[in-house]
Amino acid sequence: WQSELGLSLMDTKLDGEQVAGQLELRGSLWKRFRPGTFRVTTSWADFDAGDAYRQIDGDRYRLELSWAKRLQAITPSLRYRHEWNNRVDLNRGGGFASYSPIRQSLLGALKWQVNPRWEAFLETEFIDSDYRDRNRLRDLNGEVRDIPRENEKLIFSTGLS
């Protein structure tokens, strides 16, 4: 087995003003077997957005399981990700919005080594997000609604690098 440890610092700005800072610790173990390379990755990230975006302050934990296999010039890969978020959330004026999803995603990708300098790729990812707490919002009629927040995304991407 091989391993990797990492630390990253990120500073996010919007129109030149700081929105959030992020500290992330990441660790991976991987091994090559005949059917491909299997990898397990875990990470913890701390977000600090200060007063302007306090709802995203908090932690994110991720666990990823992935596989890839090079077949001459083509490399198919799969990744499953499970993510837990524990954020401050938005609590203002009797309303509440959760920024603490539990997410699961599945990504499939194909990479093609066109030549030694160029690589083409095709990816698709399905992401399911279920938010921990119910949102409390006022609709256009002024009625307060208590609803769960969920969303699903399907992302397709392709490119040449």
JSON list of C-alpha atoms in Angstrom, two decimals:
[
{"chain": "A", "resi": 1, "resn": "TRP", "atom": "CA", "xyz": [0.00, 0.00, 0.00]},
{"chain": "A", "resi": 2, "resn": "GLN", "atom": "CA", "xyz": [1.11, 3.55, -0.67]},
{"chain": "A", "resi": 3, "resn": "SER", "atom": "CA", "xyz": [-0.01, 6.61, 1.25]},
{"chain": "A", "resi": 4, "resn": "GLU", "atom": "CA", "xyz": [-0.27, 10.34, 0.90]},
{"chain": "A", "resi": 5, "resn": "LEU", "atom": "CA", "xyz": [-0.97, 13.13, 3.39]},
{"chain": "A", "resi": 6, "resn": "GLY", "atom": "CA", "xyz": [-1.75, 16.69, 2.49]},
{"chain": "A", "resi": 7, "resn": "LEU", "atom": "CA", "xyz": [-2.68, 20.08, 3.84]},
{"chain": "A", "resi": 8, "resn": "SER", "atom": "CA", "xyz": [-4.28, 22.87, 1.82]},
{"chain": "A", "resi": 9, "resn": "LEU", "atom": "CA", "xyz": [-5.23, 26.44, 2.60]},
{"chain": "A", "resi": 10, "resn": "MET", "atom": "CA", "xyz": [-7.73, 28.29, 0.43]},
{"chain": "A", "resi": 11, "resn": "ASP", "atom": "CA", "xyz": [-8.89, 31.88, 0.42]},
{"chain": "A", "resi": 12, "resn": "THR", "atom": "CA", "xyz": [-12.14, 32.56, -1.48]},
{"chain": "A", "resi": 13, "resn": "LYS", "atom": "CA", "xyz": [-12.93, 36.09, -2.69]},
{"chain": "A", "resi": 14, "resn": "LEU", "atom": "CA", "xyz": [-15.98, 37.62, -4.35]},
{"chain": "A", "resi": 15, "resn": "ASP", "atom": "CA", "xyz": [-15.50, 40.94, -6.15]},
{"chain": "A", "resi": 16, "resn": "GLY", "atom": "CA", "xyz": [-12.15, 41.30, -4.40]},
{"chain": "A", "resi": 17, "resn": "GLU", "atom": "CA", "xyz": [-13.57, 40.82, -0.89]},
{"chain": "A", "resi": 18, "resn": "GLN", "atom": "CA", "xyz": [-12.82, 37.77, 1.23]},
{"chain": "A", "resi": 19, "resn": "VAL", "atom": "CA", "xyz": [-15.77, 35.38, 1.52]},
{"chain": "A", "resi": 20, "resn": "ALA", "atom": "CA", "xyz": [-14.18, 32.44, 3.32]},
{"chain": "A", "resi": 21, "resn": "GLY", "atom": "CA", "xyz": [-10.97, 30.78, 4.36]},
{"chain": "A", "resi": 22, "resn": "GLN", "atom": "CA", "xyz": [-10.58, 27.00, 4.31]},
{"chain": "A", "resi": 23, "resn": "LEU", "atom": "CA", "xyz": [-8.09, 24.64, 5.93]},
{"chain": "A", "resi": 24, "resn": "GLU", "atom": "CA", "xyz": [-8.19, 21.03, 4.68]},
{"chain": "A", "resi": 25, "resn": "LEU", "atom": "CA", "xyz": [-6.33, 17.93, 5.89]},
{"chain": "A", "resi": 26, "resn": "ARG", "atom": "CA", "xyz": [-6.37, 14.96, 3.53]},
{"chain": "A", "resi": 27, "resn": "GLY", "atom": "CA", "xyz": [-5.06, 11.41, 3.63]},
{"chain": "A", "resi": 28, "resn": "SER", "atom": "CA", "xyz": [-5.09, 8.61, 1.04]},
{"chain": "A", "resi": 29, "resn": "LEU", "atom": "CA", "xyz": [-4.14, 4.96, 0.82]},
{"chain": "A", "resi": 30, "resn": "TRP", "atom": "CA", "xyz": [-3.94, 3.20, -2.53]},
{"chain": "A", "resi": 31, "resn": "LYS", "atom": "CA", "xyz": [-2.73, -0.02, -4.06]},
{"chain": "A", "resi": 32, "resn": "ARG", "atom": "CA", "xyz": [-2.42, -1.37, -7.58]},
{"chain": "A", "resi": 33, "resn": "PHE", "atom": "CA", "xyz": [-4.02, -4.75, -8.17]},
{"chain": "A", "resi": 34, "resn": "ARG", "atom": "CA", "xyz": [-4.54, -6.61, -11.41]},
{"chain": "A", "resi": 35, "resn": "PRO", "atom": "CA", "xyz": [-8.10, -5.22, -11.84]},
{"chain": "A", "resi": 36, "resn": "GLY", "atom": "CA", "xyz": [-6.90, -1.66, -11.26]},
{"chain": "A", "resi": 37, "resn": "THR", "atom": "CA", "xyz": [-5.80, 0.85, -8.64]},
{"chain": "A", "resi": 38, "resn": "PHE", "atom": "CA", "xyz": [-8.02, 1.15, -5.58]},
{"chain": "A", "resi": 39, "resn": "ARG", "atom": "CA", "xyz": [-7.86, 4.26, -3.42]},
{"chain": "A", "resi": 40, "resn": "VAL", "atom": "CA", "xyz": [-9.42, 5.29, -0.10]},
{"chain": "A", "resi": 41, "resn": "THR", "atom": "CA", "xyz": [-9.29, 8.99, 0.75]},
{"chain": "A", "resi": 42, "resn": "THR", "atom": "CA", "xyz": [-10.55, 10.84, 3.79]},
{"chain": "A", "resi": 43, "resn": "SER", "atom": "CA", "xyz": [-10.48, 14.55, 4.49]},
{"chain": "A", "resi": 44, "resn": "TRP", "atom": "CA", "xyz": [-11.56, 17.12, 7.06]},
{"chain": "A", "resi": 45, "resn": "ALA", "atom": "CA", "xyz": [-12.01, 20.79, 6.20]},
{"chain": "A", "resi": 46, "resn": "ASP", "atom": "CA", "xyz": [-12.70, 23.80, 8.41]},
{"chain": "A", "resi": 47, "resn": "PHE", "atom": "CA", "xyz": [-14.44, 26.84, 6.89]},
{"chain": "A", "resi": 48, "resn": "ASP", "atom": "CA", "xyz": [-14.26, 30.34, 8.37]},
{"chain": "A", "resi": 49, "resn": "ALA", "atom": "CA", "xyz": [-16.32, 32.97, 6.60]},
{"chain": "A", "resi": 50, "resn": "GLY", "atom": "CA", "xyz": [-16.42, 35.68, 9.23]},
{"chain": "A", "resi": 51, "resn": "ASP", "atom": "CA", "xyz": [-19.59, 37.74, 9.70]},
{"chain": "A", "resi": 52, "resn": "ALA", "atom": "CA", "xyz": [-20.72, 38.18, 6.09]},
{"chain": "A", "resi": 53, "resn": "TYR", "atom": "CA", "xyz": [-21.27, 34.48, 5.32]},
{"chain": "A", "resi": 54, "resn": "ARG", "atom": "CA", "xyz": [-21.33, 32.95, 8.81]},
{"chain": "A", "resi": 55, "resn": "GLN", "atom": "CA", "xyz": [-23.80, 30.27, 7.63]},
{"chain": "A", "resi": 56, "resn": "ILE", "atom": "CA", "xyz": [-20.97, 28.38, 5.89]},
{"chain": "A", "resi": 57, "resn": "ASP", "atom": "CA", "xyz": [-18.67, 28.37, 8.95]},
{"chain": "A", "resi": 58, "resn": "GLY", "atom": "CA", "xyz": [-18.01, 24.88, 10.24]},
{"chain": "A", "resi": 59, "resn": "ASP", "atom": "CA", "xyz": [-16.65, 21.51, 9.21]},
{"chain": "A", "resi": 60, "resn": "ARG", "atom": "CA", "xyz": [-16.85, 19.11, 6.28]},
{"chain": "A", "resi": 61, "resn": "TYR", "atom": "CA", "xyz": [-15.81, 15.45, 6.41]},
{"chain": "A", "resi": 62, "resn": "ARG", "atom": "CA", "xyz": [-15.36, 13.33, 3.27]},
{"chain": "A", "resi": 63, "resn": "LEU", "atom": "CA", "xyz": [-14.76, 9.68, 2.55]},
{"chain": "A", "resi": 64, "resn": "GLU", "atom": "CA", "xyz": [-13.97, 8.61, -1.02]},
{"chain": "A", "resi": 65, "resn": "LEU", "atom": "CA", "xyz": [-13.54, 5.18, -2.58]},
{"chain": "A", "resi": 66, "resn": "SER", "atom": "CA", "xyz": [-12.16, 5.11, -6.11]},
{"chain": "A", "resi": 67, "resn": "TRP", "atom": "CA", "xyz": [-10.92, 2.76, -8.80]},
{"chain": "A", "resi": 68, "resn": "ALA", "atom": "CA", "xyz": [-9.04, 3.33, -12.06]},
{"chain": "A", "resi": 69, "resn": "LYS", "atom": "CA", "xyz": [-7.56, 0.96, -14.65]},
{"chain": "A", "resi": 70, "resn": "ARG", "atom": "CA", "xyz": [-5.35, 1.95, -17.56]},
{"chain": "A", "resi": 71, "resn": "LEU", "atom": "CA", "xyz": [-6.18, -0.05, -20.69]},
{"chain": "A", "resi": 72, "resn": "GLN", "atom": "CA", "xyz": [-3.56, 1.07, -23.19]},
{"chain": "A", "resi": 73, "resn": "ALA", "atom": "CA", "xyz": [-4.58, 4.64, -24.17]},
{"chain": "A", "resi": 74, "resn": "ILE", "atom": "CA", "xyz": [-7.94, 4.58, -22.29]},
{"chain": "A", "resi": 75, "resn": "THR", "atom": "CA", "xyz": [-8.37, 4.88, -18.51]},
{"chain": "A", "resi": 76, "resn": "PRO", "atom": "CA", "xyz": [-11.85, 4.29, -17.07]},
{"chain": "A", "resi": 77, "resn": "SER", "atom": "CA", "xyz": [-12.42, 5.32, -13.44]},
{"chain": "A", "resi": 78, "resn": "LEU", "atom": "CA", "xyz": [-15.16, 5.38, -10.80]},
{"chain": "A", "resi": 79, "resn": "ARG", "atom": "CA", "xyz": [-15.44, 7.33, -7.55]},
{"chain": "A", "resi": 80, "resn": "TYR", "atom": "CA", "xyz": [-17.97, 7.18, -4.71]},
{"chain": "A", "resi": 81, "resn": "ARG", "atom": "CA", "xyz": [-17.95, 10.09, -2.23]},
{"chain": "A", "resi": 82, "resn": "HIS", "atom": "CA", "xyz": [-19.81, 10.46, 1.07]},
{"chain": "A", "resi": 83, "resn": "GLU", "atom": "CA", "xyz": [-19.71, 13.89, 2.69]},
{"chain": "A", "resi": 84, "resn": "TRP", "atom": "CA", "xyz": [-20.97, 15.18, 6.05]},
{"chain": "A", "resi": 85, "resn": "ASN", "atom": "CA", "xyz": [-21.24, 18.91, 6.74]},
{"chain": "A", "resi": 86, "resn": "ASN", "atom": "CA", "xyz": [-21.68, 20.58, 10.11]},
{"chain": "A", "resi": 87, "resn": "ARG", "atom": "CA", "xyz": [-22.15, 24.28, 9.35]},
{"chain": "A", "resi": 88, "resn": "VAL", "atom": "CA", "xyz": [-23.51, 27.19, 11.40]},
{"chain": "A", "resi": 89, "resn": "ASP", "atom": "CA", "xyz": [-26.48, 27.51, 8.98]},
{"chain": "A", "resi": 90, "resn": "LEU", "atom": "CA", "xyz": [-28.55, 30.67, 8.42]},
{"chain": "A", "resi": 91, "resn": "ASN", "atom": "CA", "xyz": [-30.94, 31.70, 11.17]},
{"chain": "A", "resi": 92, "resn": "ARG", "atom": "CA", "xyz": [-32.37, 35.18, 10.50]},
{"chain": "A", "resi": 93, "resn": "GLY", "atom": "CA", "xyz": [-35.70, 36.97, 10.98]},
{"chain": "A", "resi": 94, "resn": "GLY", "atom": "CA", "xyz": [-37.62, 33.84, 11.96]},
{"chain": "A", "resi": 95, "resn": "GLY", "atom": "CA", "xyz": [-36.31, 32.01, 8.88]},
{"chain": "A", "resi": 96, "resn": "PHE", "atom": "CA", "xyz": [-33.86, 29.17, 8.79]},
{"chain": "A", "resi": 97, "resn": "ALA", "atom": "CA", "xyz": [-31.81, 27.70, 5.93]},
{"chain": "A", "resi": 98, "resn": "SER", "atom": "CA", "xyz": [-29.58, 24.66, 6.36]},
{"chain": "A", "resi": 99, "resn": "TYR", "atom": "CA", "xyz": [-26.07, 24.73, 4.90]},
{"chain": "A", "resi": 100, "resn": "SER", "atom": "CA", "xyz": [-25.22, 21.32, 6.40]},
{"chain": "A", "resi": 101, "resn": "PRO", "atom": "CA", "xyz": [-25.90, 18.64, 3.78]},
{"chain": "A", "resi": 102, "resn": "ILE", "atom": "CA", "xyz": [-25.12, 14.99, 3.83]},
{"chain": "A", "resi": 103, "resn": "ARG", "atom": "CA", "xyz": [-23.99, 14.34, 0.26]},
{"chain": "A", "resi": 104, "resn": "GLN", "atom": "CA", "xyz": [-23.34, 11.27, -1.78]},
{"chain": "A", "resi": 105, "resn": "SER", "atom": "CA", "xyz": [-21.94, 11.28, -5.26]},
{"chain": "A", "resi": 106, "resn": "LEU", "atom": "CA", "xyz": [-20.95, 8.80, -7.92]},
{"chain": "A", "resi": 107, "resn": "LEU", "atom": "CA", "xyz": [-18.58, 9.81, -10.69]},
{"chain": "A", "resi": 108, "resn": "GLY", "atom": "CA", "xyz": [-17.63, 7.85, -13.80]},
{"chain": "A", "resi": 109, "resn": "ALA", "atom": "CA", "xyz": [-14.89, 9.00, -16.14]},
{"chain": "A", "resi": 110, "resn": "LEU", "atom": "CA", "xyz": [-13.02, 7.99, -19.28]},
{"chain": "A", "resi": 111, "resn": "LYS", "atom": "CA", "xyz": [-9.64, 9.45, -20.17]},
{"chain": "A", "resi": 112, "resn": "TRP", "atom": "CA", "xyz": [-8.01, 8.93, -23.55]},
{"chain": "A", "resi": 113, "resn": "GLN", "atom": "CA", "xyz": [-4.32, 9.65, -24.02]},
{"chain": "A", "resi": 114, "resn": "VAL", "atom": "CA", "xyz": [-4.54, 11.01, -27.59]},
{"chain": "A", "resi": 115, "resn": "ASN", "atom": "CA", "xyz": [-0.76, 11.44, -27.82]},
{"chain": "A", "resi": 116, "resn": "PRO", "atom": "CA", "xyz": [2.03, 12.14, -25.31]},
{"chain": "A", "resi": 117, "resn": "ARG", "atom": "CA", "xyz": [0.95, 15.80, -25.02]},
{"chain": "A", "resi": 118, "resn": "TRP", "atom": "CA", "xyz": [-2.87, 15.61, -25.23]},
{"chain": "A", "resi": 119, "resn": "GLU", "atom": "CA", "xyz": [-5.52, 13.88, -23.15]},
{"chain": "A", "resi": 120, "resn": "ALA", "atom": "CA", "xyz": [-9.29, 13.90, -23.79]},
{"chain": "A", "resi": 121, "resn": "PHE", "atom": "CA", "xyz": [-11.79, 13.17, -21.03]},
{"chain": "A", "resi": 122, "resn": "LEU", "atom": "CA", "xyz": [-15.48, 12.53, -20.52]},
{"chain": "A", "resi": 123, "resn": "GLU", "atom": "CA", "xyz": [-17.04, 12.61, -17.04]},
{"chain": "A", "resi": 124, "resn": "THR", "atom": "CA", "xyz": [-20.47, 12.30, -15.52]},
{"chain": "A", "resi": 125, "resn": "GLU", "atom": "CA", "xyz": [-21.30, 12.75, -11.85]},
{"chain": "A", "resi": 126, "resn": "PHE", "atom": "CA", "xyz": [-24.54, 12.33, -9.93]},
{"chain": "A", "resi": 127, "resn": "ILE", "atom": "CA", "xyz": [-24.74, 14.24, -6.62]},
{"chain": "A", "resi": 128, "resn": "ASP", "atom": "CA", "xyz": [-27.50, 13.77, -4.04]},
{"chain": "A", "resi": 129, "resn": "SER", "atom": "CA", "xyz": [-27.69, 16.31, -1.18]},
{"chain": "A", "resi": 130, "resn": "ASP", "atom": "CA", "xyz": [-29.99, 15.94, 1.82]},
{"chain": "A", "resi": 131, "resn": "TYR", "atom": "CA", "xyz": [-29.89, 18.76, 4.33]},
{"chain": "A", "resi": 132, "resn": "ARG", "atom": "CA", "xyz": [-29.92, 17.88, 8.00]},
{"chain": "A", "resi": 133, "resn": "ASP", "atom": "CA", "xyz": [-32.56, 20.34, 9.17]},
{"chain": "A", "resi": 134, "resn": "ARG", "atom": "CA", "xyz": [-35.81, 21.52, 7.64]},
{"chain": "A", "resi": 135, "resn": "ASN", "atom": "CA", "xyz": [-35.83, 25.03, 6.16]},
{"chain": "A", "resi": 136, "resn": "ARG", "atom": "CA", "xyz": [-38.29, 27.58, 7.50]},
{"chain": "A", "resi": 137, "resn": "LEU", "atom": "CA", "xyz": [-39.13, 30.12, 4.79]},
{"chain": "A", "resi": 138, "resn": "ARG", "atom": "CA", "xyz": [-41.81, 32.73, 4.10]},
{"chain": "A", "resi": 139, "resn": "ASP", "atom": "CA", "xyz": [-43.50, 32.28, 0.70]},
{"chain": "A", "resi": 140, "resn": "LEU", "atom": "CA", "xyz": [-44.83, 35.05, -1.58]},
{"chain": "A", "resi": 141, "resn": "ASN", "atom": "CA", "xyz": [-48.19, 35.03, 0.27]},
{"chain": "A", "resi": 142, "resn": "GLY", "atom": "CA", "xyz": [-46.43, 35.66, 3.59]},
{"chain": "A", "resi": 143, "resn": "GLU", "atom": "CA", "xyz": [-47.09, 32.13, 4.85]},
{"chain": "A", "resi": 144, "resn": "VAL", "atom": "CA", "xyz": [-44.27, 30.44, 6.76]},
{"chain": "A", "resi": 145, "resn": "ARG", "atom": "CA", "xyz": [-43.40, 27.03, 5.34]},
{"chain": "A", "resi": 146, "resn": "ASP", "atom": "CA", "xyz": [-41.33, 24.35, 7.01]},
{"chain": "A", "resi": 147, "resn": "ILE", "atom": "CA", "xyz": [-39.83, 22.23, 4.22]},
{"chain": "A", "resi": 148, "resn": "PRO", "atom": "CA", "xyz": [-36.95, 19.79, 3.75]},
{"chain": "A", "resi": 149, "resn": "ARG", "atom": "CA", "xyz": [-34.10, 20.91, 1.54]},
{"chain": "A", "resi": 150, "resn": "GLU", "atom": "CA", "xyz": [-32.88, 18.34, -0.95]},
{"chain": "A", "resi": 151, "resn": "ASN", "atom": "CA", "xyz": [-31.29, 18.55, -4.32]},
{"chain": "A", "resi": 152, "resn": "GLU", "atom": "CA", "xyz": [-29.87, 16.32, -6.99]},
{"chain": "A", "resi": 153, "resn": "LYS", "atom": "CA", "xyz": [-27.40, 17.26, -9.71]},
{"chain": "A", "resi": 154, "resn": "LEU", "atom": "CA", "xyz": [-26.26, 15.47, -12.80]},
{"chain": "A", "resi": 155, "resn": "ILE", "atom": "CA", "xyz": [-23.08, 16.92, -14.26]},
{"chain": "A", "resi": 156, "resn": "PHE", "atom": "CA", "xyz": [-21.55, 16.06, -17.64]},
{"chain": "A", "resi": 157, "resn": "SER", "atom": "CA", "xyz": [-18.18, 17.40, -18.70]},
{"chain": "A", "resi": 158, "resn": "THR", "atom": "CA", "xyz": [-15.75, 16.80, -21.49]},
{"chain": "A", "resi": 159, "resn": "GLY", "atom": "CA", "xyz": [-12.49, 18.38, -22.51]},
{"chain": "A", "resi": 160, "resn": "LEU", "atom": "CA", "xyz": [-9.04, 18.20, -23.97]},
{"chain": "A", "resi": 161, "resn": "SER", "atom": "CA", "xyz": [-5.88, 19.07, -22.06]}
]
